[in-house]
Coordinates of N, CA and C in Angstrom, one line a residue:
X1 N 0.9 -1.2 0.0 CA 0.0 0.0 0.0 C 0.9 1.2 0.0
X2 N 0.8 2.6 -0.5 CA 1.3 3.4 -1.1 C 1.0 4.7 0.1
X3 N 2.1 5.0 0.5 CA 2.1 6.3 1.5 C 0.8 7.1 1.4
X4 N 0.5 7.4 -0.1 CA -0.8 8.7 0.1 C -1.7 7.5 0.0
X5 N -2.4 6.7 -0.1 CA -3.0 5.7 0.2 C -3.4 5.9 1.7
X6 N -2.3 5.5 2.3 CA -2.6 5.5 4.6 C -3.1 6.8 4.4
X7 N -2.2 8.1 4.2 CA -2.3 9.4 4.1 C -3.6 9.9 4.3
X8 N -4.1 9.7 3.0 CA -5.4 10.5 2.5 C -6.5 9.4 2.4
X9 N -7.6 10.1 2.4 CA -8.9 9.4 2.3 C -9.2 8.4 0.7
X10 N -9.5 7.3 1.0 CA -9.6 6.9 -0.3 C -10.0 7.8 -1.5
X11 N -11.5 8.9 -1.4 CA -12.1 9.7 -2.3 C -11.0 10.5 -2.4
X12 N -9.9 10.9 -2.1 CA -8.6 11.4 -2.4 C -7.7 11.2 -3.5
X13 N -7.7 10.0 -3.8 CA -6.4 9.2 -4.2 C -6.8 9.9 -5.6
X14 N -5.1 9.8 -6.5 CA -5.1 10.3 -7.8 C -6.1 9.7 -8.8
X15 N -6.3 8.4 -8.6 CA -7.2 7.7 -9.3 C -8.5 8.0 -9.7
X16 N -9.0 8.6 -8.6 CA -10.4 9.4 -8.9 C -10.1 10.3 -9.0
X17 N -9.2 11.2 -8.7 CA -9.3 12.8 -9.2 C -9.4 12.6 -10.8
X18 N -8.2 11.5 -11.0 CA -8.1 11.6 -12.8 C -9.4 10.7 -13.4
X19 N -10.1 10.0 -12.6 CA -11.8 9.8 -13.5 C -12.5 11.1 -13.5
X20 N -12.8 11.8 -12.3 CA -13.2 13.0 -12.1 C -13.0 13.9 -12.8
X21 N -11.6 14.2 -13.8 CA -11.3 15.5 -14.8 C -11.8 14.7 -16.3
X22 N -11.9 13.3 -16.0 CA -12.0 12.8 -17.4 C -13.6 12.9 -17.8
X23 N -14.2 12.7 -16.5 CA -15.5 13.4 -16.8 C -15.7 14.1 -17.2
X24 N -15.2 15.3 -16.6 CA -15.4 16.7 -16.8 C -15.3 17.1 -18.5
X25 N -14.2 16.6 -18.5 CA -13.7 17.0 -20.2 C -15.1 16.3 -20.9
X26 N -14.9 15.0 -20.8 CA -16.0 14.0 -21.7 C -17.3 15.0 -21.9
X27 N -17.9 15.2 -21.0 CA -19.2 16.2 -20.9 C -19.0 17.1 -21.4
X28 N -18.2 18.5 -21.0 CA -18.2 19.6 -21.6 C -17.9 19.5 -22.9
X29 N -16.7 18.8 -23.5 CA -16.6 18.6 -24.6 C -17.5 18.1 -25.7
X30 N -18.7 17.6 -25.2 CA -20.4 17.6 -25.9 C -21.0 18.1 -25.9
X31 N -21.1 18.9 -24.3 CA -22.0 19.8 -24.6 C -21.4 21.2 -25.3
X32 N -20.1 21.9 -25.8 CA -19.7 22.7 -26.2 C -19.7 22.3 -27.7
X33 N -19.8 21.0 -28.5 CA -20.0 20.5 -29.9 C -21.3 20.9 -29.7
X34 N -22.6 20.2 -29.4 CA -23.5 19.9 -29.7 C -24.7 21.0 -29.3
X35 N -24.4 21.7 -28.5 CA -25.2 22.5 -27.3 C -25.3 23.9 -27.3
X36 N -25.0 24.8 -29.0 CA -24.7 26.1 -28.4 C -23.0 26.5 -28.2
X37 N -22.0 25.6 -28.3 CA -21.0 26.2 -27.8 C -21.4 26.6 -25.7
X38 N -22.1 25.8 -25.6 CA -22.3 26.0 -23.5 C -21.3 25.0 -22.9
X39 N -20.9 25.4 -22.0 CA -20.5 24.1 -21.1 C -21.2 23.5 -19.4
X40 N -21.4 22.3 -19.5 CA -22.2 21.6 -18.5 C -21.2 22.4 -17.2
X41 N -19.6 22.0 -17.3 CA -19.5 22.8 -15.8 C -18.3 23.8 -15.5
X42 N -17.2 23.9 -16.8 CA -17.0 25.2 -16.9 C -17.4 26.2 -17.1
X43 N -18.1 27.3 -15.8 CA -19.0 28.1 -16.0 C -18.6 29.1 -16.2
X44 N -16.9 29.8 -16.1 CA -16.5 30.9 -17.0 C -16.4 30.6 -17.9
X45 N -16.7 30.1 -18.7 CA -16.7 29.7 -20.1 C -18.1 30.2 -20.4
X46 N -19.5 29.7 -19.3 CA -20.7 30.8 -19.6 C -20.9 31.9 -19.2
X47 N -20.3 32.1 -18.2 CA -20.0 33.8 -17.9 C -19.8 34.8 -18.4
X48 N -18.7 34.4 -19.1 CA -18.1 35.0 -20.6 C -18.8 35.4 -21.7
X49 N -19.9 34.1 -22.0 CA -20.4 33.9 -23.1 C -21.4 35.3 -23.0
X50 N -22.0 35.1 -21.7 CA -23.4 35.3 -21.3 C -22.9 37.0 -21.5
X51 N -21.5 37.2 -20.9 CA -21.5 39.2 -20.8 C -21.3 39.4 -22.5
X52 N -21.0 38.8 -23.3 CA -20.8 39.1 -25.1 C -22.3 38.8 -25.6
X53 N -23.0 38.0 -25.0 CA -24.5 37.9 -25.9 C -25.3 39.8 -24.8
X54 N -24.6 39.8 -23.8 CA -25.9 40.3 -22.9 C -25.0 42.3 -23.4
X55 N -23.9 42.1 -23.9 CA -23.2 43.2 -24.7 C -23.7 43.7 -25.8
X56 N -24.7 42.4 -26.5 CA -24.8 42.9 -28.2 C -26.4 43.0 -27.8
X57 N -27.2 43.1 -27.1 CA -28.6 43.8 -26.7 C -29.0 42.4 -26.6
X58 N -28.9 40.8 -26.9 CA -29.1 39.5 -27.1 C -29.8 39.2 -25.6
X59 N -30.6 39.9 -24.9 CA -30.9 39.3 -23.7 C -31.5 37.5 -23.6
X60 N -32.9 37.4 -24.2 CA -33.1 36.1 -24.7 C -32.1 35.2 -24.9
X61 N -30.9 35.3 -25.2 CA -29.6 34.4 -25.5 C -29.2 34.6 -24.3
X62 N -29.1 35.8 -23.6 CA -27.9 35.8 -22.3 C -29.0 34.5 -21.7
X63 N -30.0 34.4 -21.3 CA -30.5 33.1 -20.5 C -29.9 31.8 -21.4
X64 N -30.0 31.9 -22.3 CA -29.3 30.2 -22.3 C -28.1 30.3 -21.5
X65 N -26.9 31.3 -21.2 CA -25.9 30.8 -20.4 C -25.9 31.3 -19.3
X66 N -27.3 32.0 -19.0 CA -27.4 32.3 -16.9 C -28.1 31.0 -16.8
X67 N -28.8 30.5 -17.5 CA -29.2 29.4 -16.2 C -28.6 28.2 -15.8
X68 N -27.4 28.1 -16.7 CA -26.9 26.5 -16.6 C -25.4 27.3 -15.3
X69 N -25.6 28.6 -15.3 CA -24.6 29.2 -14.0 C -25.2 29.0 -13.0
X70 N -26.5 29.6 -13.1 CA -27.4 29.5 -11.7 C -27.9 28.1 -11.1
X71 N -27.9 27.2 -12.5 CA -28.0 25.7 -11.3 C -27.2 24.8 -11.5
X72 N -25.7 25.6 -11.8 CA -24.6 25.1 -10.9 C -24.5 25.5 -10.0
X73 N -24.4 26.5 -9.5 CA -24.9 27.3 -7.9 C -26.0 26.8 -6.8
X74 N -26.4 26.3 -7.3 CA -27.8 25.3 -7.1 C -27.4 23.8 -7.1
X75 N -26.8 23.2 -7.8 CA -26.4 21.9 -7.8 C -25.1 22.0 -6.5
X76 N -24.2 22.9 -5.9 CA -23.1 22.9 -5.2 C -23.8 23.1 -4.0
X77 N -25.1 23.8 -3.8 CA -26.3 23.7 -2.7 C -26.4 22.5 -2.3
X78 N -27.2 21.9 -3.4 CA -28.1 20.3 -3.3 C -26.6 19.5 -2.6
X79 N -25.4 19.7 -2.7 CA -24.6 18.9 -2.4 C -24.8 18.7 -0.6
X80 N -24.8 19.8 -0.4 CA -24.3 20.4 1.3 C -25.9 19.4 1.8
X81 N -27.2 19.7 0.9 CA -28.0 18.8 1.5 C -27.8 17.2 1.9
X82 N -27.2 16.6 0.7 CA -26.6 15.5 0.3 C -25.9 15.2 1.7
X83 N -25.1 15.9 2.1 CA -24.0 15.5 2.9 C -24.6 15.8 4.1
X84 N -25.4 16.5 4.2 CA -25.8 16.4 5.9 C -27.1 15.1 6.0
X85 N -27.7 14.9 4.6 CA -28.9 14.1 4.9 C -28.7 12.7 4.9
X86 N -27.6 12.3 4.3 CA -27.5 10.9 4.0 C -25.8 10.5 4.6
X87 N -26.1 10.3 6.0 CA -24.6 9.8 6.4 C -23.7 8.9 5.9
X88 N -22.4 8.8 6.3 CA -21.5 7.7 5.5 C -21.7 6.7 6.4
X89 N -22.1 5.4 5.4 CA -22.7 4.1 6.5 C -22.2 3.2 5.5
X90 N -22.9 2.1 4.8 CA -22.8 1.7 3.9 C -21.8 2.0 2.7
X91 N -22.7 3.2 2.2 CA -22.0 4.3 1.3 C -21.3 5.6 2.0
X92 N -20.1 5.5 1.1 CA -19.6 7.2 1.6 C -20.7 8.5 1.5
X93 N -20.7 9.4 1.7 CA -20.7 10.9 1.0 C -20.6 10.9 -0.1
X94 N -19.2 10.8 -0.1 CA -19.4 10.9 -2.1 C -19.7 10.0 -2.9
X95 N -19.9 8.7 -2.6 CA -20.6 7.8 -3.3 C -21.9 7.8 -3.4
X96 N -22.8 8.7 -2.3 CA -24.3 9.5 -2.3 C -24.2 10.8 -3.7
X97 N -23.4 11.5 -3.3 CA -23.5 12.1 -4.0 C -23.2 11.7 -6.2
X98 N -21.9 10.8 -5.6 CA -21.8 10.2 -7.4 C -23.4 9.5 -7.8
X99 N -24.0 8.7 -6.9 CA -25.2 8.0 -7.5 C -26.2 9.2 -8.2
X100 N -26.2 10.0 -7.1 CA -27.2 11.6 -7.5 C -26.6 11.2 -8.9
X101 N -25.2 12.4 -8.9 CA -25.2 12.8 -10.4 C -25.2 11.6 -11.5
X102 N -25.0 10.7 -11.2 CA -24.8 9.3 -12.3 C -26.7 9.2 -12.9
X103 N -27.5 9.0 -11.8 CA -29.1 8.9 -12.3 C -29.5 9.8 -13.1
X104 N -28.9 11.3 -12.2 CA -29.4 12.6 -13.4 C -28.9 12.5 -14.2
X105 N -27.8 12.6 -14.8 CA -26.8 12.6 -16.3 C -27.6 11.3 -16.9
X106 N -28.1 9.9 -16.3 CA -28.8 9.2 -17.0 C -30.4 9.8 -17.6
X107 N -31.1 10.3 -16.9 CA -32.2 10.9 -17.4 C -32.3 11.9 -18.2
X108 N -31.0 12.8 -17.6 CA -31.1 14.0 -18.9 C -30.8 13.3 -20.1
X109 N -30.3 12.3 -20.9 CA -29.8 11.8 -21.4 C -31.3 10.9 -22.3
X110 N -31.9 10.3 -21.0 CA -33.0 9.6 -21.9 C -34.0 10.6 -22.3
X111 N -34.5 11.8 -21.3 CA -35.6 12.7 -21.9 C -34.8 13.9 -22.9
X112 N -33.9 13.7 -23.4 CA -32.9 14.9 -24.2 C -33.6 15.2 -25.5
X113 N -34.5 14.0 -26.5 CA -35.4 14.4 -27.5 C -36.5 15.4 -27.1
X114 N -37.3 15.2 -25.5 CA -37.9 15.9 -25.1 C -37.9 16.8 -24.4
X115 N -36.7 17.8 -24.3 CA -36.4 18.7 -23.8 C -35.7 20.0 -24.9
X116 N -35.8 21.1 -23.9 CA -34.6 21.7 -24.7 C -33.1 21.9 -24.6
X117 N -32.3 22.9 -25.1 CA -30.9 22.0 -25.6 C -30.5 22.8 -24.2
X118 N -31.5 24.6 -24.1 CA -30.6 25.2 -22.7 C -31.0 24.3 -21.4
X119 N -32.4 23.6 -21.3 CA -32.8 22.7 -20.0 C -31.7 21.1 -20.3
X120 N -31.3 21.3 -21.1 CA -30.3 20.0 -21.3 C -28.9 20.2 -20.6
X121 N -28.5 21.2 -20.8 CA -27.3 21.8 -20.2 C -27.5 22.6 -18.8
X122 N -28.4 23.1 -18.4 CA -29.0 23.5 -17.0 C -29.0 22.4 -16.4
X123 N -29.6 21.1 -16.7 CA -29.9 20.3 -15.7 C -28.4 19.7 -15.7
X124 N -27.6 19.2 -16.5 CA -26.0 19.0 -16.0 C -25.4 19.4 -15.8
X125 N -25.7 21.0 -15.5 CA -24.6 21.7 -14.8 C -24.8 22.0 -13.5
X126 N -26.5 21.1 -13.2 CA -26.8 21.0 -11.5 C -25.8 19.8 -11.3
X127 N -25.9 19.0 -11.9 CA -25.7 17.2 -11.6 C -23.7 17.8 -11.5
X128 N -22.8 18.4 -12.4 CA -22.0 18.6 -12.3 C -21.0 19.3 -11.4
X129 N -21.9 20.1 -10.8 CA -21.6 21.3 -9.6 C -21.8 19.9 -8.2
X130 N -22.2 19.3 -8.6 CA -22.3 18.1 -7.3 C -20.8 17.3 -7.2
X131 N -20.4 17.0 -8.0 CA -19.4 16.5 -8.2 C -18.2 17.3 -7.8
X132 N -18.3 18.3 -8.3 CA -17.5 19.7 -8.1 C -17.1 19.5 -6.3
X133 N -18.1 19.7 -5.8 CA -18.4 20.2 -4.3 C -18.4 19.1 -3.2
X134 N -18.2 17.5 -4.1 CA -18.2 16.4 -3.3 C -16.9 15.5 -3.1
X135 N -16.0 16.5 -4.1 CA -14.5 16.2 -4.6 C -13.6 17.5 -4.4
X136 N -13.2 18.1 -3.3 CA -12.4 19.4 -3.0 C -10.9 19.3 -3.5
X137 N -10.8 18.1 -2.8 CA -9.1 17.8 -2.7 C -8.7 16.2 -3.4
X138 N -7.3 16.2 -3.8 CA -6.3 15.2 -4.4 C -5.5 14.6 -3.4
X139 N -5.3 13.9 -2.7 CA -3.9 13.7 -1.7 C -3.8 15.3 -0.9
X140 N -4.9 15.5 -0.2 CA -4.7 16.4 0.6 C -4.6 18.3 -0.1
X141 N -4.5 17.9 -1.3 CA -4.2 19.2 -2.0 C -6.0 19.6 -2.5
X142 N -5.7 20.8 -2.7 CA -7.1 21.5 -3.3 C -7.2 21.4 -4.6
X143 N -8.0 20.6 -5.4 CA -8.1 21.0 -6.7 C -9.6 20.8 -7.7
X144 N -9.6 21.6 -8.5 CA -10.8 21.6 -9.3 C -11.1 20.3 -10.1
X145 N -12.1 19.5 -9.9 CA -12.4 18.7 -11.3 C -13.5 18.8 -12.1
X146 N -13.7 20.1 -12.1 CA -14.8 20.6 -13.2 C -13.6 21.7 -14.3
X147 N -12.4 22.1 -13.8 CA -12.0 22.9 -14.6 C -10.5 23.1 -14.3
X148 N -9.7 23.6 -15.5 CA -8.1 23.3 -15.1 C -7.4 24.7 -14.8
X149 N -7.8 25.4 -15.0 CA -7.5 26.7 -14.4 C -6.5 26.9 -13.4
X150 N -7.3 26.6 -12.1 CA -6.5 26.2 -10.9 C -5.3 25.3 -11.1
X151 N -5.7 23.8 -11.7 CA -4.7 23.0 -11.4 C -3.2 23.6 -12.8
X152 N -3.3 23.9 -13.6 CA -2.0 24.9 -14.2 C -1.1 26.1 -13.6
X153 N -1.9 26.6 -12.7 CA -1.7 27.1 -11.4 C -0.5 26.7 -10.8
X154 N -1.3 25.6 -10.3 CA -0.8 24.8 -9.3 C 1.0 23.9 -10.1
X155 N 0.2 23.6 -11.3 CA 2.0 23.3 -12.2 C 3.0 24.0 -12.3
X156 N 3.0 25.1 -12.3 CA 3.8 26.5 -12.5 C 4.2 26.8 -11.2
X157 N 3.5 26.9 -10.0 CA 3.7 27.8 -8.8 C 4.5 26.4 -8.3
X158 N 4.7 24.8 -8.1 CA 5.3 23.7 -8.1 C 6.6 23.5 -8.6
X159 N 6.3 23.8 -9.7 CA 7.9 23.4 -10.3 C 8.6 24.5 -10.1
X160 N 8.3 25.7 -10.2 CA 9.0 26.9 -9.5 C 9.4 27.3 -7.9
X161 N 8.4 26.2 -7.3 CA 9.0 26.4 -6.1 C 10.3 25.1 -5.8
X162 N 9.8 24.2 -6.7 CA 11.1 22.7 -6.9 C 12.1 23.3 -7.1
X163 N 12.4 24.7 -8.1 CA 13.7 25.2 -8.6 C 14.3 25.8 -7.9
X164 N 13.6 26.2 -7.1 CA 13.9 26.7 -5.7 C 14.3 26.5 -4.5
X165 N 13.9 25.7 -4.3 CA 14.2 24.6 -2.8 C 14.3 23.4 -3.2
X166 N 14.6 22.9 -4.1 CA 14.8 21.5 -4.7 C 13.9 20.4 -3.5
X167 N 12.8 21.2 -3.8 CA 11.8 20.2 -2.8 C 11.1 19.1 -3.5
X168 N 11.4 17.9 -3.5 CA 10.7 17.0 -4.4 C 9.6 16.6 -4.1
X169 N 8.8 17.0 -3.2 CA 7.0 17.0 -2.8 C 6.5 18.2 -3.6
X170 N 7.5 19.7 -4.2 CA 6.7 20.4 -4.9 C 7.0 19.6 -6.3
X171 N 7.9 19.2 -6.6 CA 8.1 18.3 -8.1 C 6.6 17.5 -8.1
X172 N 7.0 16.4 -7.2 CA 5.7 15.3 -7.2 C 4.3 16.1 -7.6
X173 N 4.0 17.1 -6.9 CA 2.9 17.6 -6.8 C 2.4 18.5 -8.1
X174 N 3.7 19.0 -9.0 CA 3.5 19.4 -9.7 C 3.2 18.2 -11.2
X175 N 3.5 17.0 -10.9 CA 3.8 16.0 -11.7 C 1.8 15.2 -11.9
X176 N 1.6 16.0 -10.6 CA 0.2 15.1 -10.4 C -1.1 16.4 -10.8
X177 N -0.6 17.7 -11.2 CA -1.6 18.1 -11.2 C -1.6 18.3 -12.5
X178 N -0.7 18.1 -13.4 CA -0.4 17.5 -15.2 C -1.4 16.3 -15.6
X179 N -1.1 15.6 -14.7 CA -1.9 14.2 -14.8 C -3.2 14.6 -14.9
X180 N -4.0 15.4 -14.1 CA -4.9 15.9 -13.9 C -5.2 16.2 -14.9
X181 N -4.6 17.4 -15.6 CA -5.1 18.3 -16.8 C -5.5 17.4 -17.8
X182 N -4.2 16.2 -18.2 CA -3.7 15.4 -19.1 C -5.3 15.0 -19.4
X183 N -6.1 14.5 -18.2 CA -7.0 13.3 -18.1 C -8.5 14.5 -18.4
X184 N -8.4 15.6 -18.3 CA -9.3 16.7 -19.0 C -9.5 16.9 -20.6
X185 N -7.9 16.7 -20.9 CA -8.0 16.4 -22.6 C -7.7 15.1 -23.1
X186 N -7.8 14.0 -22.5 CA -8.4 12.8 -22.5 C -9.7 12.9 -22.7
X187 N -10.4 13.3 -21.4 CA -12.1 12.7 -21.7 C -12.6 14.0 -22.9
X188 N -12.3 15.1 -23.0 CA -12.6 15.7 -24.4 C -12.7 14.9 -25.6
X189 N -11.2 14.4 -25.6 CA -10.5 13.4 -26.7 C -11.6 12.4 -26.9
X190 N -12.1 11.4 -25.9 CA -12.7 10.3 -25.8 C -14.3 10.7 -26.7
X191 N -14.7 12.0 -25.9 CA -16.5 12.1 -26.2 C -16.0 12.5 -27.6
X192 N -15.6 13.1 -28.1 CA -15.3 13.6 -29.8 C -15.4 12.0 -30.4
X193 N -14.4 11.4 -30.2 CA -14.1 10.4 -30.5 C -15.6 9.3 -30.6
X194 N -16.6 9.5 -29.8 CA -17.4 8.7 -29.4 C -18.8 8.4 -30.2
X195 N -18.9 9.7 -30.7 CA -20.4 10.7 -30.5 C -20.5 10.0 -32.5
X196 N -19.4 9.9 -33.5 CA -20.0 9.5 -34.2 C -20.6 7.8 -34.0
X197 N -20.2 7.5 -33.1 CA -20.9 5.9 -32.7 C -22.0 5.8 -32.0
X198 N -22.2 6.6 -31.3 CA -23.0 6.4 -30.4 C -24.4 8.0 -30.6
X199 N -24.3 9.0 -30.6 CA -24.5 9.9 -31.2 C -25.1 10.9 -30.2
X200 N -26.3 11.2 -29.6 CA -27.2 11.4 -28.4 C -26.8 11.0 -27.5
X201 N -26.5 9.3 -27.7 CA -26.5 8.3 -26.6 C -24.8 8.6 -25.9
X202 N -23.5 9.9 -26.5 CA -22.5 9.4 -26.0 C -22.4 9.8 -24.7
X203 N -22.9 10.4 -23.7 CA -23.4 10.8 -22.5 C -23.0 9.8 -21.7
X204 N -23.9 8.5 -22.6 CA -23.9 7.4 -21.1 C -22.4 7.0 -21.1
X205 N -21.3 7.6 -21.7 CA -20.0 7.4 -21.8 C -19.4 7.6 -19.8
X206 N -20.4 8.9 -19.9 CA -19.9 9.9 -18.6 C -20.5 9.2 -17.2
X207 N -21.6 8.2 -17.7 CA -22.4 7.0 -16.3 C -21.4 6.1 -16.1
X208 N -20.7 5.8 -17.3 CA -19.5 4.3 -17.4 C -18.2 4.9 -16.1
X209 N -18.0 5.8 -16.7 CA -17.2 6.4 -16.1 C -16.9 7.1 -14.6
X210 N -18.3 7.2 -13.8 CA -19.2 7.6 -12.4 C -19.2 6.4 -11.9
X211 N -19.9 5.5 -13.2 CA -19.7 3.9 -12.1 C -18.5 3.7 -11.6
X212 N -17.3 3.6 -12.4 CA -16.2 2.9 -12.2 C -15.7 4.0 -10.8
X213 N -16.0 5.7 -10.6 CA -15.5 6.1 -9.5 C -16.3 5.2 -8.5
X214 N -17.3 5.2 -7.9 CA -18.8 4.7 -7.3 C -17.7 3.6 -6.9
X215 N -17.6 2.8 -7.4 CA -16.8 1.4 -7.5 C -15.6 1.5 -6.5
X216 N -14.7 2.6 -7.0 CA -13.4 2.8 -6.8 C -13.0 3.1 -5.4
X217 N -14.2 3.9 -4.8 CA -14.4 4.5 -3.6 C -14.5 3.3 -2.2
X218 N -15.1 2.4 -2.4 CA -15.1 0.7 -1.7 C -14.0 1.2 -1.3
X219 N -13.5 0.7 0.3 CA -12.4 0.0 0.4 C -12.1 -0.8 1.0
X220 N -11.5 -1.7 -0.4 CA -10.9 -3.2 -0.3 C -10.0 -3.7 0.9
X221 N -9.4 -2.4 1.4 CA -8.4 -2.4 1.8 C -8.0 -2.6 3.5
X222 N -9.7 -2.5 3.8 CA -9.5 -2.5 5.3 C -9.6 -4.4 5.8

């Protein structure tokens, strides 16, 4: 068994951070093909959008990208309910909370002919603000797995402090938040890759991939 293993909490380990960014990518990277150019949970990406549509007089348009912000703000809520209402017993916390988002990303997915494209992306940017808010930290470190912003950050301010203090916990750390990003343009890579096979249906790519954290979180180990 592996030092950050004892260390940190299983829902820690690099293993799920990196299913966790590969999610991220996989989703956004369909819903930003398919959707408008929106993304399910990089929300400066709708922030952005929303002050250039809400600049050209486009109000009607600024709501397709306020509301998939506002219930991500809403989905990061529903979490905190999550976590006070359903103790870790059987299942962890975050394994409460992965079933949440795994069922919703399933349903939005089956009613998606009967909806529309902004309620398609509003409701996974609730399910994805869950995930966000149920996954803080890596091996003790803070990092995002809805977006890479931070973790580039975190590459640059690591290896620069390595060059500096030849500290090889900022090397290591800087080595793992790469891995991170890496597994962001992976699951991009993957849903691109996917969607002419599967088409509507490549979503359920992003349940395959929830299961296996869901799974991952067990531990075998005690």
């Amino acid at each position: 068994m592996s030092e950050n293993t004892i260390n940190h909490p299983i829902h820690e380990r690099l293993s799920i951070a990196l299913l966790l960014a590969t999610n991220s990518g996989f989703v956004d990277a369909y819903t930003f093909q398919f959707h408008g150019e929106r993304f399910a949970s990089l929300q400066t990406g709708n922030i952005i959008q929303a002050g250039i549509v809400l600049a050209k007089g486009n109000y009607t348009g600024a709501v397709n990208f306020i509301l998939p912000i506002l219930f991500f703000l809403l989905g990061a809520a529903f979490n905190g309910i999550i976590k006070h209402r359903f103790k870790a017993k059987q299942l962890s916390t975050q394994q409460h909370s992965i079933l949440v988002e795994t069922i919703g990303i399933i349903l939005v997915v089956i009613l998606s002919h009967h909806i529309s494209s902004t309620t398609y992306i509003t409701l996974l940017s609730f399910f994805l603000a869950i995930q966000l808010d149920a996954f803080p930290k890596v091996q003790g470190l803070p990092f995002t797995s809805v977006m890479s912003t931070g973790n580039l950050r975190n590459v640059g301010a690591n290896l620069m402090t390595f060059i500096y203090t030849k500290d090889h916990a900022a090397l290591r750390n800087a080595g793992l938040f790469t891995l991170i990003i890496l597994a962001f343009f992976f699951g991009a890579l993957l849903s691109t890759l996917f969607v002419p096979w599967f088409g509507q249906y490549t979503l359920f790519g992003s349940t395959a991939i929830l299961t296996g954290i869901f799974l991952l979180i067990f531990d075998n180990t005690k």
